[in-house]
Amino acid sequence: MTNPEPAHLLIVDDTPTNIEILLGMLEQDYDLSFATSGRQALALATTEPHPDLILLDVMMPEMDGYAVCAALQADPTTRQIPVIFITAKTDADSETRAFAAGGVDYIHKPVNQAVVRARVRLHLDLKRQARAMAQGLAELQRANDQLLVLSKAIEQSPTSIVITDRNALIQYVNPWFTAETGYSAAEAIGRNPRILQSGLTTPAQYQEMWDQLPRGETWVGELVNRRKSGEVYWEEARIAPVRDAAGDITHYVAVKLNITDRKQAQERLVYMATHDPLTQLPNRSLFFDRVGQSLELAKRHGAKLALLFIDLDKFKPINDTWGHAVGDLLLRAVAQRLTDRVRATDTVGRIGGDEFVVLLHEVADEEAAIKVAEALGEALRQPFAVADRSLAISASIGIALYPDHGEDASALTRHADAAMYQAKAGGRDRLDLFTSPT
């Protein structure tokens, strides 16, 4: 390790003998320079590098030590240089003037080597400590400024920020949290964040969160929370542990963004992709996805299910005569009437212009499926009041059952469709159960 540079001392005295005495006392430990007049001393003191300490005589021609010290104090570049007066003047007034001019110490002549060395060492140490303290205060101020900036950023953040202790008790919430949840800081602080739980976030998600956080890992996920008003909303949360110098977790910080609009937009897109835009019934994709799921359940439990294909009779003439607007209203009315006449566990879908499909879950037998189909046919025979008109239609219905007429969605679909065309070929306004060709 390199030795530190020796301190630079400036000796100011108009008597060469006095300078030589001080040089002899101090040259072994310090870098020394000297001046024999006040003006020469000021010139040397204001030249960089500035001296670390000045030993200053009082009685000098042209400019005495008091005036030199006052000039040093008036100059911002030399104000911090400690000045020790060394003089033969021993009266109290002279000492008072020295300290008033800005001196830090006062040594009487003839000088004592031990006293001089001790006072020089003391004031150099004090200067180093003062410099270190100033640096520390400057660093503290910078850190405080950074904290103020970070605090302002947190206060103004358009996301909810929550800080808890290691036991998950809330210690801080920012204003956005209050605006988002309806809980004031006073209501939230000291409580567990579970005050926001809606019951809609799965226990598995919370388990994953508390598996990761105590290990010091950041958890990122989505939560369905509930405001103080009872309103449910979605949040994207990032929760991170905070460790102290020893590496122990002391706090958790959660930054949460409301993503309700995004989730609703996603849900709307999914809905639009899986539902018929006119009737809001499941479209072909969603309907046959449900058929596949129902087949798996039926196979597992040894149950039957039925697939009905329904084609509207006499719809095209109505559409051609009264226009598409009336035709669309009629299709909506048909969809509603079919939905009203099946169980909540069954599914009605629209897969084409005037083609509807019905999935009957867990039917007892052929007779039960036929009974539902007959009820649907009868419902569709009843007149529809549409656009101030009474419109009459009927339906041709084909029926296929699992496992009697097929063990997969493809076979059931083909056979229910074939039965429907068989009903149309048989004169319409009727239903037919699929029968295998002989």
Short mmCIF file of C-alpha atoms in Angstrom, two decimals:
data_model
loop_
_atom_site.label_atom_id
_atom_site.label_comp_id
_atom_site.label_asym_id
_atom_site.label_seq_id
_atom_site.Cartn_x
_atom_site.Cartn_y
_atom_site.Cartn_z
CA MET A 1 0.00 0.00 0.00
CA THR A 2 1.45 3.40 -0.97
CA ASN A 3 2.12 5.92 1.79
CA PRO A 4 -0.10 9.01 1.74
CA GLU A 5 1.38 12.26 0.52
CA PRO A 6 2.75 14.36 3.43
CA ALA A 7 0.73 17.43 4.35
CA HIS A 8 1.88 20.71 2.85
CA LEU A 9 2.59 23.44 5.42
CA LEU A 10 3.23 27.13 4.70
CA ILE A 11 5.43 28.98 7.25
CA VAL A 12 5.04 32.78 7.23
CA ASP A 13 7.53 34.91 9.20
CA ASP A 14 9.63 37.97 8.35
CA THR A 15 12.52 36.65 10.48
CA PRO A 16 14.63 33.95 8.73
CA THR A 17 15.82 32.52 12.07
CA ASN A 18 12.25 31.79 13.14
CA ILE A 19 11.59 30.10 9.79
CA GLU A 20 14.69 27.91 10.18
CA ILE A 21 13.61 26.86 13.68
CA LEU A 22 10.18 25.75 12.43
CA LEU A 23 11.68 24.04 9.37
CA GLY A 24 13.93 22.03 11.65
CA MET A 25 11.00 20.94 13.80
CA LEU A 26 8.70 19.91 10.96
CA GLU A 27 10.64 19.00 7.80
CA GLN A 28 10.93 15.33 8.69
CA ASP A 29 7.16 14.76 8.50
CA TYR A 30 5.77 17.47 6.23
CA ASP A 31 6.20 19.15 2.86
CA LEU A 32 7.20 22.72 3.76
CA SER A 33 7.30 26.10 2.03
CA PHE A 34 7.78 29.55 3.51
CA ALA A 35 7.09 33.23 2.92
CA THR A 36 8.76 36.25 4.51
CA SER A 37 5.91 38.72 4.04
CA GLY A 38 2.14 38.83 4.15
CA ARG A 39 1.72 39.50 0.43
CA GLN A 40 4.08 36.66 -0.50
CA ALA A 41 2.10 34.41 1.84
CA LEU A 42 -1.20 35.28 0.11
CA ALA A 43 0.32 34.63 -3.30
CA LEU A 44 1.52 31.17 -2.24
CA ALA A 45 -1.71 30.32 -0.39
CA THR A 46 -3.91 31.09 -3.38
CA THR A 47 -1.78 29.03 -5.76
CA GLU A 48 -2.81 25.39 -6.22
CA PRO A 49 -2.17 23.09 -4.60
CA HIS A 50 -3.18 25.10 -1.59
CA PRO A 51 -1.33 24.48 1.68
CA ASP A 52 -3.02 22.17 4.17
CA LEU A 53 -2.09 24.41 7.12
CA ILE A 54 -0.42 27.82 7.65
CA LEU A 55 1.88 28.80 10.54
CA LEU A 56 1.55 32.61 10.64
CA ASP A 57 3.56 35.29 12.48
CA VAL A 58 1.66 38.34 13.71
CA MET A 59 4.20 41.18 13.62
CA MET A 60 5.32 41.73 10.03
CA PRO A 61 5.94 44.95 8.07
CA GLU A 62 3.42 46.22 5.48
CA MET A 63 0.81 43.55 6.30
CA ASP A 64 0.54 41.94 9.75
CA GLY A 65 -0.70 38.42 10.46
CA TYR A 66 -4.20 39.56 11.38
CA ALA A 67 -4.62 41.19 7.97
CA VAL A 68 -3.21 38.13 6.17
CA CYS A 69 -5.60 35.81 8.05
CA ALA A 70 -8.58 38.08 7.32
CA ALA A 71 -7.67 38.09 3.60
CA LEU A 72 -7.45 34.30 3.61
CA GLN A 73 -10.89 34.07 5.23
CA ALA A 74 -12.36 36.42 2.65
CA ASP A 75 -11.21 34.23 -0.25
CA PRO A 76 -13.44 31.14 -0.82
CA THR A 77 -10.45 29.17 -2.16
CA THR A 78 -8.41 29.61 1.05
CA ARG A 79 -11.14 29.96 3.67
CA GLN A 80 -10.85 26.35 4.80
CA ILE A 81 -7.06 26.42 5.40
CA PRO A 82 -6.44 26.28 9.17
CA VAL A 83 -4.16 29.09 10.42
CA ILE A 84 -2.06 28.77 13.59
CA PHE A 85 -0.65 32.03 14.86
CA ILE A 86 2.94 31.89 16.20
CA THR A 87 3.98 35.15 17.90
CA ALA A 88 5.83 36.70 20.79
CA LYS A 89 2.69 38.68 21.70
CA THR A 90 1.26 37.00 24.79
CA ASP A 91 -1.45 39.43 25.85
CA ALA A 92 -5.11 38.43 25.82
CA ASP A 93 -6.12 41.13 23.34
CA SER A 94 -3.67 39.79 20.76
CA GLU A 95 -5.03 36.27 21.14
CA THR A 96 -8.60 37.56 20.84
CA ARG A 97 -7.72 39.44 17.64
CA ALA A 98 -6.10 36.28 16.23
CA PHE A 99 -9.20 34.15 16.76
CA ALA A 100 -11.45 36.96 15.53
CA ALA A 101 -9.42 37.13 12.31
CA GLY A 102 -10.09 33.41 11.70
CA GLY A 103 -7.18 31.63 13.39
CA VAL A 104 -7.67 28.16 14.85
CA ASP A 105 -4.84 28.22 17.41
CA TYR A 106 -2.27 30.52 19.04
CA ILE A 107 1.30 29.50 20.01
CA HIS A 108 3.68 31.76 21.97
CA LYS A 109 7.34 32.35 21.07
CA PRO A 110 9.84 31.06 21.86
CA VAL A 111 8.19 27.89 20.54
CA ASN A 112 8.25 24.48 22.13
CA GLN A 113 8.88 21.73 19.55
CA ALA A 114 6.52 19.27 21.19
CA VAL A 115 3.75 21.86 21.37
CA VAL A 116 4.20 22.91 17.75
CA ARG A 117 4.20 19.34 16.43
CA ALA A 118 1.22 18.38 18.58
CA ARG A 119 -0.83 21.43 17.53
CA VAL A 120 0.01 20.93 13.83
CA ARG A 121 -0.92 17.26 14.02
CA LEU A 122 -4.13 18.08 15.89
CA HIS A 123 -5.36 20.64 13.38
CA LEU A 124 -4.42 18.50 10.38
CA ASP A 125 -6.42 15.67 11.91
CA LEU A 126 -9.32 18.00 12.57
CA LYS A 127 -9.17 19.20 8.97
CA ARG A 128 -9.18 15.61 7.67
CA GLN A 129 -12.11 14.78 9.91
CA ALA A 130 -13.96 17.89 8.80
CA ARG A 131 -13.32 17.00 5.16
CA ALA A 132 -14.49 13.43 5.73
CA MET A 133 -17.56 14.72 7.55
CA ALA A 134 -18.31 17.13 4.71
CA GLN A 135 -17.96 14.32 2.19
CA GLY A 136 -20.20 12.14 4.31
CA LEU A 137 -22.79 14.89 4.58
CA ALA A 138 -22.60 15.47 0.83
CA GLU A 139 -23.12 11.75 0.18
CA LEU A 140 -25.96 11.74 2.68
CA GLN A 141 -27.51 14.70 0.92
CA ARG A 142 -27.17 12.97 -2.44
CA ALA A 143 -28.74 9.84 -1.00
CA ASN A 144 -31.50 11.95 0.54
CA ASP A 145 -32.08 13.66 -2.81
CA GLN A 146 -32.32 10.27 -4.48
CA LEU A 147 -34.77 9.10 -1.83
CA LEU A 148 -36.87 12.20 -2.39
CA VAL A 149 -36.93 11.50 -6.12
CA LEU A 150 -37.81 7.84 -5.56
CA SER A 151 -40.43 8.81 -2.99
CA LYS A 152 -41.99 11.25 -5.43
CA ALA A 153 -41.91 8.62 -8.18
CA ILE A 154 -43.70 6.15 -5.90
CA GLU A 155 -46.22 8.75 -4.77
CA GLN A 156 -46.97 9.73 -8.38
CA SER A 157 -46.81 6.22 -9.85
CA PRO A 158 -49.89 5.17 -11.88
CA THR A 159 -49.58 1.69 -10.34
CA SER A 160 -50.48 0.41 -6.89
CA ILE A 161 -47.43 0.02 -4.66
CA VAL A 162 -47.65 -1.86 -1.37
CA ILE A 163 -44.86 -2.48 1.15
CA THR A 164 -45.33 -5.09 3.88
CA ASP A 165 -43.12 -6.37 6.68
CA ARG A 166 -41.83 -9.94 6.63
CA ASN A 167 -45.12 -11.10 8.21
CA ALA A 168 -47.07 -9.60 5.29
CA LEU A 169 -48.57 -6.76 7.33
CA ILE A 170 -48.95 -3.59 5.27
CA GLN A 171 -46.60 -0.77 6.23
CA TYR A 172 -47.09 1.55 3.25
CA VAL A 173 -49.47 2.09 0.34
CA ASN A 174 -49.16 4.82 -2.29
CA PRO A 175 -52.02 7.13 -3.37
CA TRP A 176 -52.78 5.03 -6.44
CA PHE A 177 -53.50 2.05 -4.19
CA THR A 178 -56.06 4.16 -2.35
CA ALA A 179 -57.66 5.33 -5.59
CA GLU A 180 -57.67 1.79 -7.00
CA THR A 181 -58.97 -0.14 -3.99
CA GLY A 182 -61.02 2.41 -2.06
CA TYR A 183 -59.03 1.68 1.12
CA SER A 184 -57.30 4.69 2.68
CA ALA A 185 -53.74 4.36 3.93
CA ALA A 186 -55.04 4.38 7.52
CA GLU A 187 -57.44 1.53 6.72
CA ALA A 188 -54.78 -0.57 4.98
CA ILE A 189 -51.68 -0.09 7.15
CA GLY A 190 -51.29 -2.84 9.72
CA ARG A 191 -53.57 -5.24 7.85
CA ASN A 192 -52.82 -8.19 5.59
CA PRO A 193 -53.26 -7.72 1.81
CA ARG A 194 -55.85 -10.49 1.93
CA ILE A 195 -58.38 -7.70 2.55
CA LEU A 196 -58.37 -7.49 -1.26
CA GLN A 197 -59.03 -11.17 -1.91
CA SER A 198 -62.09 -11.88 -4.02
CA GLY A 199 -62.10 -15.66 -3.74
CA LEU A 200 -61.59 -15.87 -7.51
CA THR A 201 -57.79 -16.26 -7.47
CA THR A 202 -56.97 -19.95 -7.20
CA PRO A 203 -55.36 -21.31 -4.00
CA ALA A 204 -52.64 -22.77 -6.23
CA GLN A 205 -51.56 -19.27 -7.24
CA TYR A 206 -51.24 -18.14 -3.63
CA GLN A 207 -49.36 -21.32 -2.81
CA GLU A 208 -46.93 -20.67 -5.67
CA MET A 209 -46.45 -17.09 -4.45
CA TRP A 210 -45.61 -18.10 -0.88
CA ASP A 211 -43.37 -20.90 -2.06
CA GLN A 212 -41.25 -18.40 -3.98
CA LEU A 213 -41.18 -15.28 -1.80
CA PRO A 214 -39.61 -16.79 1.36
CA ARG A 215 -36.88 -18.22 -0.87
CA GLY A 216 -36.02 -14.67 -1.92
CA GLU A 217 -37.52 -15.07 -5.40
CA THR A 218 -39.68 -12.49 -7.15
CA TRP A 219 -43.22 -13.65 -7.91
CA VAL A 220 -45.05 -12.41 -11.01
CA GLY A 221 -48.64 -13.29 -11.75
CA GLU A 222 -52.24 -12.17 -12.14
CA LEU A 223 -54.68 -11.69 -9.27
CA VAL A 224 -58.44 -11.20 -9.21
CA ASN A 225 -59.02 -8.77 -6.34
CA ARG A 226 -62.00 -7.02 -4.82
CA ARG A 227 -62.29 -3.31 -4.03
CA LYS A 228 -63.72 -2.00 -0.78
CA SER A 229 -66.92 -1.33 -2.75
CA GLY A 230 -67.15 -5.03 -3.65
CA GLU A 231 -66.22 -4.50 -7.29
CA VAL A 232 -63.93 -7.18 -8.74
CA TYR A 233 -60.91 -6.24 -10.85
CA TRP A 234 -57.81 -7.87 -12.37
CA GLU A 235 -54.24 -6.95 -11.42
CA GLU A 236 -50.87 -7.95 -12.80
CA ALA A 237 -48.61 -8.16 -9.75
CA ARG A 238 -44.85 -8.24 -9.27
CA ILE A 239 -43.88 -8.96 -5.65
CA ALA A 240 -40.23 -8.93 -4.55
CA PRO A 241 -38.54 -9.58 -1.20
CA VAL A 242 -36.24 -6.95 0.35
CA ARG A 243 -33.13 -8.13 2.21
CA ASP A 244 -31.05 -6.36 4.83
CA ALA A 245 -27.23 -6.23 4.93
CA ALA A 246 -27.17 -9.67 6.55
CA GLY A 247 -29.24 -11.15 3.72
CA ASP A 248 -32.38 -11.64 5.81
CA ILE A 249 -35.77 -10.79 4.31
CA THR A 250 -37.27 -7.77 6.07
CA HIS A 251 -39.99 -6.57 3.70
CA TYR A 252 -41.96 -7.37 0.57
CA VAL A 253 -42.68 -4.80 -2.14
CA ALA A 254 -45.61 -5.30 -4.51
CA VAL A 255 -46.11 -3.29 -7.69
CA LYS A 256 -49.52 -3.93 -9.23
CA LEU A 257 -51.08 -2.80 -12.49
CA ASN A 258 -54.83 -2.86 -13.18
CA ILE A 259 -55.35 -5.05 -16.27
CA THR A 260 -59.13 -5.32 -16.11
CA ASP A 261 -59.61 -3.57 -19.46
CA ARG A 262 -57.03 -5.85 -21.07
CA LYS A 263 -58.65 -9.00 -19.65
CA GLN A 264 -62.11 -7.87 -20.73
CA ALA A 265 -60.81 -7.12 -24.22
CA GLN A 266 -59.25 -10.58 -24.35
CA GLU A 267 -62.49 -12.14 -23.16
CA ARG A 268 -64.42 -10.21 -25.82
CA LEU A 269 -62.03 -11.42 -28.49
CA VAL A 270 -62.37 -15.02 -27.30
CA TYR A 271 -66.14 -14.64 -27.18
CA MET A 272 -66.24 -13.20 -30.69
CA ALA A 273 -64.04 -16.03 -31.94
CA THR A 274 -66.27 -18.72 -30.42
CA HIS A 275 -69.81 -17.33 -30.81
CA ASP A 276 -72.13 -16.58 -33.69
CA PRO A 277 -72.30 -12.77 -33.92
CA LEU A 278 -76.00 -12.75 -34.86
CA THR A 279 -77.52 -15.09 -32.25
CA GLN A 280 -74.70 -15.12 -29.65
CA LEU A 281 -74.91 -18.93 -29.68
CA PRO A 282 -71.74 -21.04 -29.71
CA ASN A 283 -70.37 -21.24 -33.25
CA ARG A 284 -69.15 -24.38 -34.99
CA SER A 285 -65.73 -24.28 -33.29
CA LEU A 286 -67.00 -23.92 -29.72
CA PHE A 287 -69.96 -26.23 -30.20
CA PHE A 288 -67.90 -29.17 -31.43
CA ASP A 289 -65.27 -28.50 -28.78
CA ARG A 290 -68.06 -29.04 -26.25
CA VAL A 291 -69.14 -32.17 -28.11
CA GLY A 292 -65.61 -33.53 -27.69
CA GLN A 293 -65.58 -32.74 -23.98
CA SER A 294 -69.01 -34.31 -23.49
CA LEU A 295 -67.93 -37.46 -25.29
CA GLU A 296 -64.97 -37.83 -22.93
CA LEU A 297 -67.28 -37.52 -19.92
CA ALA A 298 -69.82 -39.89 -21.43
CA LYS A 299 -67.12 -42.51 -22.08
CA ARG A 300 -65.79 -42.14 -18.55
CA HIS A 301 -69.21 -42.49 -16.91
CA GLY A 302 -70.87 -44.86 -19.36
CA ALA A 303 -73.53 -42.29 -20.27
CA LYS A 304 -75.43 -41.54 -23.46
CA LEU A 305 -75.64 -38.23 -25.28
CA ALA A 306 -77.55 -37.03 -28.32
CA LEU A 307 -76.65 -34.71 -31.17
CA LEU A 308 -79.49 -32.94 -32.99
CA PHE A 309 -79.13 -31.22 -36.36
CA ILE A 310 -81.94 -28.72 -37.07
CA ASP A 311 -82.61 -27.15 -40.46
CA LEU A 312 -85.34 -24.50 -40.67
CA ASP A 313 -88.07 -25.14 -43.24
CA LYS A 314 -89.50 -22.21 -45.23
CA PHE A 315 -86.85 -19.79 -43.94
CA LYS A 316 -85.51 -18.84 -47.40
CA PRO A 317 -88.87 -17.56 -48.72
CA ILE A 318 -89.24 -15.37 -45.61
CA ASN A 319 -85.72 -14.02 -46.06
CA ASP A 320 -86.33 -13.35 -49.76
CA THR A 321 -89.74 -11.77 -49.19
CA TRP A 322 -89.14 -9.60 -46.14
CA GLY A 323 -85.41 -9.01 -46.41
CA HIS A 324 -82.33 -9.96 -44.42
CA ALA A 325 -83.14 -7.65 -41.53
CA VAL A 326 -86.36 -9.53 -40.82
CA GLY A 327 -84.59 -12.83 -41.46
CA ASP A 328 -81.96 -11.94 -38.88
CA LEU A 329 -84.60 -11.06 -36.30
CA LEU A 330 -86.28 -14.40 -36.96
CA LEU A 331 -83.00 -16.31 -36.49
CA ARG A 332 -82.46 -14.56 -33.15
CA ALA A 333 -85.97 -15.52 -32.08
CA VAL A 334 -85.37 -19.15 -33.12
CA ALA A 335 -82.13 -19.23 -31.12
CA GLN A 336 -83.93 -17.93 -28.04
CA ARG A 337 -86.80 -20.37 -28.39
CA LEU A 338 -84.46 -23.35 -28.75
CA THR A 339 -82.36 -22.24 -25.77
CA ASP A 340 -85.44 -21.81 -23.60
CA ARG A 341 -86.55 -25.38 -24.23
CA VAL A 342 -83.40 -27.31 -23.30
CA ARG A 343 -81.65 -27.76 -19.97
CA ALA A 344 -78.92 -25.38 -18.79
CA THR A 345 -76.45 -28.28 -19.12
CA ASP A 346 -77.30 -28.74 -22.81
CA THR A 347 -75.82 -26.65 -25.62
CA VAL A 348 -77.49 -24.94 -28.56
CA GLY A 349 -75.31 -23.72 -31.42
CA ARG A 350 -75.63 -22.18 -34.87
CA ILE A 351 -73.35 -23.60 -37.56
CA GLY A 352 -74.76 -22.13 -40.75
CA GLY A 353 -77.34 -19.80 -42.26
CA ASP A 354 -80.49 -21.54 -40.99
CA GLU A 355 -78.82 -24.58 -39.41
CA PHE A 356 -78.81 -25.10 -35.67
CA VAL A 357 -77.38 -27.89 -33.54
CA VAL A 358 -78.26 -29.12 -30.06
CA LEU A 359 -76.11 -31.24 -27.75
CA LEU A 360 -78.11 -33.17 -25.13
CA HIS A 361 -75.96 -34.37 -22.24
CA GLU A 362 -76.72 -37.63 -20.45
CA VAL A 363 -79.94 -38.69 -22.16
CA ALA A 364 -81.49 -41.90 -20.86
CA ASP A 365 -82.28 -43.48 -24.23
CA GLU A 366 -83.57 -42.89 -27.76
CA GLU A 367 -87.06 -42.11 -26.51
CA ALA A 368 -85.75 -39.31 -24.28
CA ALA A 369 -83.83 -37.74 -27.16
CA ILE A 370 -86.84 -38.05 -29.46
CA LYS A 371 -89.08 -36.43 -26.84
CA VAL A 372 -86.79 -33.37 -26.64
CA ALA A 373 -86.60 -33.17 -30.45
CA GLU A 374 -90.39 -33.32 -30.71
CA ALA A 375 -90.71 -30.51 -28.16
CA LEU A 376 -88.26 -28.38 -30.14
CA GLY A 377 -90.11 -29.08 -33.39
CA GLU A 378 -93.42 -28.13 -31.77
CA ALA A 379 -91.91 -24.91 -30.39
CA LEU A 380 -90.69 -23.90 -33.83
CA ARG A 381 -94.10 -24.50 -35.38
CA GLN A 382 -95.61 -21.77 -33.22
CA PRO A 383 -95.81 -18.41 -35.06
CA PHE A 384 -93.06 -15.85 -34.48
CA ALA A 385 -93.98 -12.21 -33.95
CA VAL A 386 -91.20 -10.39 -35.83
CA ALA A 387 -91.20 -6.79 -37.06
CA ASP A 388 -94.99 -6.46 -36.64
CA ARG A 389 -95.50 -9.63 -38.64
CA SER A 390 -96.51 -13.16 -37.72
CA LEU A 391 -94.12 -15.59 -39.39
CA ALA A 392 -94.54 -19.36 -39.56
CA ILE A 393 -91.74 -21.87 -40.03
CA SER A 394 -91.02 -25.48 -39.14
CA ALA A 395 -87.92 -27.62 -38.85
CA SER A 396 -86.39 -30.86 -40.09
CA ILE A 397 -84.47 -32.52 -37.24
CA GLY A 398 -81.94 -35.35 -37.41
CA ILE A 399 -80.85 -37.27 -34.30
CA ALA A 400 -77.75 -39.37 -33.59
CA LEU A 401 -76.83 -40.91 -30.22
CA TYR A 402 -73.60 -41.89 -28.57
CA PRO A 403 -72.59 -44.66 -28.50
CA ASP A 404 -75.39 -46.14 -30.62
CA HIS A 405 -74.65 -44.20 -33.81
CA GLY A 406 -70.99 -43.29 -33.38
CA GLU A 407 -68.24 -43.14 -30.81
CA ASP A 408 -66.56 -39.93 -31.91
CA ALA A 409 -67.60 -36.40 -32.88
CA SER A 410 -66.97 -36.99 -36.56
CA ALA A 411 -69.23 -40.04 -36.79
CA LEU A 412 -72.01 -38.46 -34.72
CA THR A 413 -71.91 -35.31 -36.84
CA ARG A 414 -72.15 -37.23 -40.11
CA HIS A 415 -74.99 -39.37 -38.86
CA ALA A 416 -77.03 -36.55 -37.30
CA ASP A 417 -76.61 -34.57 -40.54
CA ALA A 418 -77.66 -37.60 -42.58
CA ALA A 419 -80.76 -38.08 -40.40
CA MET A 420 -81.66 -34.40 -40.90
CA TYR A 421 -81.49 -34.72 -44.68
CA GLN A 422 -83.55 -37.88 -44.37
CA ALA A 423 -86.21 -35.85 -42.52
CA LYS A 424 -86.16 -33.16 -45.22
CA ALA A 425 -86.44 -35.82 -47.92
CA GLY A 426 -89.38 -37.32 -46.05
CA GLY A 427 -91.44 -34.15 -46.44
CA ARG A 428 -89.91 -31.69 -43.93
CA ASP A 429 -91.42 -30.61 -40.60
CA ARG A 430 -90.44 -33.91 -39.05
CA LEU A 431 -87.63 -35.62 -37.20
CA ASP A 432 -85.65 -38.75 -37.97
CA LEU A 433 -83.39 -40.91 -35.85
CA PHE A 434 -80.29 -42.09 -37.67
CA THR A 435 -80.50 -45.64 -38.94
CA SER A 436 -77.61 -47.51 -40.48
CA PRO A 437 -77.99 -48.34 -44.19
CA THR A 438 -79.06 -51.95 -44.69
#
